Short mmCIF file of C-alpha atoms in Angstrom, two decimals:
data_model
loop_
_atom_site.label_atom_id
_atom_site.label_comp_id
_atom_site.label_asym_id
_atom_site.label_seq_id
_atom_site.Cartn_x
_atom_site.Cartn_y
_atom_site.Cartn_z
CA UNK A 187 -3.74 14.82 16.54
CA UNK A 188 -2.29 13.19 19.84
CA UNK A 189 1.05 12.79 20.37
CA UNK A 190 2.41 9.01 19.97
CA UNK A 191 2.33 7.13 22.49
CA UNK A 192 2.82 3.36 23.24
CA UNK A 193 -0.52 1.04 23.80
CA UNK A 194 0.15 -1.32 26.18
CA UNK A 195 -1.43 -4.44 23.92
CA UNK A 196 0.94 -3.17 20.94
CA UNK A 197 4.81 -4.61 21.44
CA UNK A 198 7.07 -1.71 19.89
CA UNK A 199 11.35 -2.37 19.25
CA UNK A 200 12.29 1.33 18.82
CA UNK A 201 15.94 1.20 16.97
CA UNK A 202 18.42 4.12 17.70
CA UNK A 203 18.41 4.38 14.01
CA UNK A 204 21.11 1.77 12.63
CA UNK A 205 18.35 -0.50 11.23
CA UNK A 206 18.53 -0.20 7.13
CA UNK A 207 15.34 -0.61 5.41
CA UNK A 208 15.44 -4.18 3.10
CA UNK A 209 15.41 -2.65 -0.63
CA UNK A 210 12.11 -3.36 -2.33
CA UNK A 211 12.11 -4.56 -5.47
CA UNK A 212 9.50 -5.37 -8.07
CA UNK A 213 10.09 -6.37 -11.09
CA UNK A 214 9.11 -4.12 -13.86
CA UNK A 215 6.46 -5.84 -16.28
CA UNK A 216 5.89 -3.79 -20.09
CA UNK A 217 2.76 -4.90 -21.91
CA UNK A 218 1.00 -4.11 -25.19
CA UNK A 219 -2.24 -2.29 -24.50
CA UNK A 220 -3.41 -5.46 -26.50
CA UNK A 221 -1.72 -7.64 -23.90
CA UNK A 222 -2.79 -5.72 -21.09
CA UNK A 223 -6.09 -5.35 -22.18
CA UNK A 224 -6.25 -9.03 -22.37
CA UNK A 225 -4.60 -10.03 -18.69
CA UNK A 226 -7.58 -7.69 -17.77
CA UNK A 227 -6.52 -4.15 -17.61
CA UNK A 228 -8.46 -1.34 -17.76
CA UNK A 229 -6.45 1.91 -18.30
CA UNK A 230 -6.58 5.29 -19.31
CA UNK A 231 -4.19 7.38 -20.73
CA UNK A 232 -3.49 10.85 -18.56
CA UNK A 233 -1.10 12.63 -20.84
CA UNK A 234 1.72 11.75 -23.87
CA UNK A 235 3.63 9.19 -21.60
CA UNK A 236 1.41 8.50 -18.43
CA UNK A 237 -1.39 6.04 -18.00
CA UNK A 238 -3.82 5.19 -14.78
CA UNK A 239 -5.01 1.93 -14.03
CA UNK A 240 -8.77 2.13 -13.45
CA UNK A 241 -9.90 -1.92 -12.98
CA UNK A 242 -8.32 -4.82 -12.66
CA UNK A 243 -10.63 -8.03 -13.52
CA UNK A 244 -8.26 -10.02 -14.46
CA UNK A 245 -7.59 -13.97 -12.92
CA UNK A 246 -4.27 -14.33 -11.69
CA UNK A 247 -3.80 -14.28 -7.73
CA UNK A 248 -0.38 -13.11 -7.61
CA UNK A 249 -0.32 -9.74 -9.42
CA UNK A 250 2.24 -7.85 -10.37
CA UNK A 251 1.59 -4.33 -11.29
CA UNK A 252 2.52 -3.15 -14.89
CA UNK A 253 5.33 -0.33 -15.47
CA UNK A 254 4.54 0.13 -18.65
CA UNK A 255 1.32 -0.28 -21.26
CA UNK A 256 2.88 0.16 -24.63
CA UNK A 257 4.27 3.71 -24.68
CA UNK A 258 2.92 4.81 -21.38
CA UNK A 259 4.53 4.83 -17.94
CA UNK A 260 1.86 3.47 -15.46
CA UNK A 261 2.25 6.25 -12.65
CA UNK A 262 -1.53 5.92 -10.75
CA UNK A 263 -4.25 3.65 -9.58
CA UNK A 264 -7.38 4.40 -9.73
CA UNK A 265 -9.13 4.78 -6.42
CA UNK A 266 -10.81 1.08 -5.67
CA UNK A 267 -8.62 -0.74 -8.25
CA UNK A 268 -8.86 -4.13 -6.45
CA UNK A 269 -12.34 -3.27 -4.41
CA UNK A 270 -13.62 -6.56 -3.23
CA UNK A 271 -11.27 -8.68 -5.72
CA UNK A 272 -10.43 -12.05 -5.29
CA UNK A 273 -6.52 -11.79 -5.12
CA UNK A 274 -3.80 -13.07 -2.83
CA UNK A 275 -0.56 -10.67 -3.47
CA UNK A 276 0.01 -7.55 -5.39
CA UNK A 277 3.28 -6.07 -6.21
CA UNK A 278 3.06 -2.06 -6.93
CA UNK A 279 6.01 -0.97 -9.04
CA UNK A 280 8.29 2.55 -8.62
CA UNK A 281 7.13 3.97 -11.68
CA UNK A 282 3.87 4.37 -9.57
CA UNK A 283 3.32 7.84 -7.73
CA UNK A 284 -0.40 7.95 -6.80
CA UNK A 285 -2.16 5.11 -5.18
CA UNK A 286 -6.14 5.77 -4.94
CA UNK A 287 -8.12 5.60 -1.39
CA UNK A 288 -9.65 2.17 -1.21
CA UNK A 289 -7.44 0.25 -3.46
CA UNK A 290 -7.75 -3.03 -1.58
CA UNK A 291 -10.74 -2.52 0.39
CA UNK A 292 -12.59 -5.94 1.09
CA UNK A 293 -10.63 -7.92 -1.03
CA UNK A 294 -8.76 -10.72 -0.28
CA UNK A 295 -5.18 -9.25 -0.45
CA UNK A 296 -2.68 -10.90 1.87
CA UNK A 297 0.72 -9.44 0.76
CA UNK A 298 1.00 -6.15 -0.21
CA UNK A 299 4.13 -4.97 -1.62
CA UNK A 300 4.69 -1.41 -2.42
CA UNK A 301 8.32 -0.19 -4.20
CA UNK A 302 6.63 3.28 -5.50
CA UNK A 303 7.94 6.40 -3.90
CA UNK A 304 4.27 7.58 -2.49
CA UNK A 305 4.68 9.71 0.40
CA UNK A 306 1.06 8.55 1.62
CA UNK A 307 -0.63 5.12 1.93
CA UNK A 308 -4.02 6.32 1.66
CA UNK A 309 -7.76 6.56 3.75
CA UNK A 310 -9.15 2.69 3.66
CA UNK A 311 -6.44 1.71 1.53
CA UNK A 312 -6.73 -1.86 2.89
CA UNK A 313 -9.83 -1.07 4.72
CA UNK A 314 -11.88 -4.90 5.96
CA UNK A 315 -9.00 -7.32 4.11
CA UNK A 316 -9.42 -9.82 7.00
CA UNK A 317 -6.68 -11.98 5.32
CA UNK A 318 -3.90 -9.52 4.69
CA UNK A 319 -1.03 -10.89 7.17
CA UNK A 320 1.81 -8.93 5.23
CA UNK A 321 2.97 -5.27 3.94
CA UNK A 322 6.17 -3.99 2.92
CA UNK A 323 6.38 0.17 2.73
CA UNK A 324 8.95 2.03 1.03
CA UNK A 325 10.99 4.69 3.43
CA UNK A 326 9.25 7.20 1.28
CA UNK A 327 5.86 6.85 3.40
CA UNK A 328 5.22 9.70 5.39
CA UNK A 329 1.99 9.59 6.41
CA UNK A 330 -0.52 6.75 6.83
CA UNK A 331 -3.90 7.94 6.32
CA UNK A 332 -7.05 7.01 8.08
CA UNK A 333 -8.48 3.78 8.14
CA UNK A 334 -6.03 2.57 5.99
CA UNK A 335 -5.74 -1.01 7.73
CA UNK A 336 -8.81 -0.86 9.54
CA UNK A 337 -11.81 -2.55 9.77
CA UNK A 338 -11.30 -6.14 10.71
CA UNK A 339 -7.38 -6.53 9.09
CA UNK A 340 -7.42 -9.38 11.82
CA UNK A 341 -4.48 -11.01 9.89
CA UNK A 342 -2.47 -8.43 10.21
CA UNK A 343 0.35 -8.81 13.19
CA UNK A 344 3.19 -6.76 12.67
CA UNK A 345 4.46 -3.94 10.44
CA UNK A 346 7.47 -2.51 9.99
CA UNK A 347 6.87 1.68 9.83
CA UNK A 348 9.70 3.04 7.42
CA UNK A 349 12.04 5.57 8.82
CA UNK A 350 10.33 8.40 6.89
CA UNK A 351 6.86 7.61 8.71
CA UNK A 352 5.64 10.77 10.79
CA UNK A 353 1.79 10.48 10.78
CA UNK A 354 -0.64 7.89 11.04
CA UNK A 355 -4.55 8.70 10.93
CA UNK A 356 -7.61 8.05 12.47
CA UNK A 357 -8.46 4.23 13.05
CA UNK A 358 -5.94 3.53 10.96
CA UNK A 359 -5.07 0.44 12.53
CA UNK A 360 -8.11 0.16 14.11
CA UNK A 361 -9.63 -3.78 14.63
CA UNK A 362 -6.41 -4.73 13.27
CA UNK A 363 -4.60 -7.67 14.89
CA UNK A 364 -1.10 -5.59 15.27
CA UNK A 365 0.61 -7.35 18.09
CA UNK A 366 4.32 -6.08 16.62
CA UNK A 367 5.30 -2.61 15.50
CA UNK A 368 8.99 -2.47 14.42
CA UNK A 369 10.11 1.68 14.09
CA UNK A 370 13.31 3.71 14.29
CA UNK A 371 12.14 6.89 14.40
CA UNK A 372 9.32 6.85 17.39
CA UNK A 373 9.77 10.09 19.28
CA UNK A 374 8.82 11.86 15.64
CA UNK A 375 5.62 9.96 14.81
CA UNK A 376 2.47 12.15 15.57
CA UNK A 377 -0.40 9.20 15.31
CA UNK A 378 -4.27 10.15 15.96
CA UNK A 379 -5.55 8.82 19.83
CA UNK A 380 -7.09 6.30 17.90
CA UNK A 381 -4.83 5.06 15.34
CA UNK A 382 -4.86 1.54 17.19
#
């Protein structure tokens, strides 16, 4: 990894660290396996109280993640939950812990909200969503791995990296349309030569 350093196409507005984070919350949504079986998801149980998400083919737009399917927490989702879904927003929860690589890849996302305390968004997590204009991170983030908003996320103008940010892979904003980074912790962000 290359140290960070500022692209002269990318605008950044470094804060001397006064800027609070916006809390992010999502409401939490408890099912019946029945119920969530019929909105459309698919689950499996990982233990006595935690349950992964493995497919979503469900019809609303606007989805809101479930906390809870009957008994069970919902704490991971799968890698490629929404892969190529037709969706416009989805809301991720804080009971989550483990997002999977590709979650969103080449769907039609354009707000991505995440409340759960992951420490990593991960490789291609939003890899090719040409229409995703908006995500919100927790300041639990600490590393934003490769390709995560690569591959043509031409929608995408500006994020705001949380405080706890300090790496960012490999083309992970590569092909984007990032015209705005907002951070408050710049001098400790190690990001791959070519993150952007």
């Amino acid at each position: 990894m290359e140290p960070f350093s500022i692209d002269s196409a990318v605008r950044f507005a470094v804060f001397d660290g006064e800027l609070k984070p916006e809390e992010i919350y999502v409401p939490h949504i408890v099912l019946s396996e029945e119920e969530a079986a019929s909105q459309g998801w698919y689950f499996k149980k990982k233990s006595r109280s935690r349950i992964r998400l493995t497919n979503y083919t469900g019809s609303e737009s606007d989805v809101i993640i479930p906390s809870q399917i009957g008994e069970y927490t919902v704490n991971e989702l799968k890698r490629r939950l929404f892969y190529g879904k037709q969706i416009d927003s989805v809301q991720i929860p804080d009971t989550v812990r483990k997002i999977g690589e590709e979650c969103f890849r080449a769907s039609t996302v354009q707000r991505i909200v995440v409340a759960a305390p992951v420490t990593e968004i991960p490789d291609t997590f939003a890899f090719g969503c040409k229409q995703l204009r908006e995500v919100i991170l927790p300041d639990t983030v600490s590393v934003i791995g490769a390709d995560a908003f690569g591959g043509c996320c031409y929608s995408l103008t500006e994020i705001r990296f949380p405080d706890s940010l300090r790496e960012i892979g490999a083309y992970a904003f590569n092909r984007s349309a990032l015209s705005s980074i907002t951070m408050t912790n710049g001098e400790r962000i190690r990001a791959h030569g070519t993150a952007f």
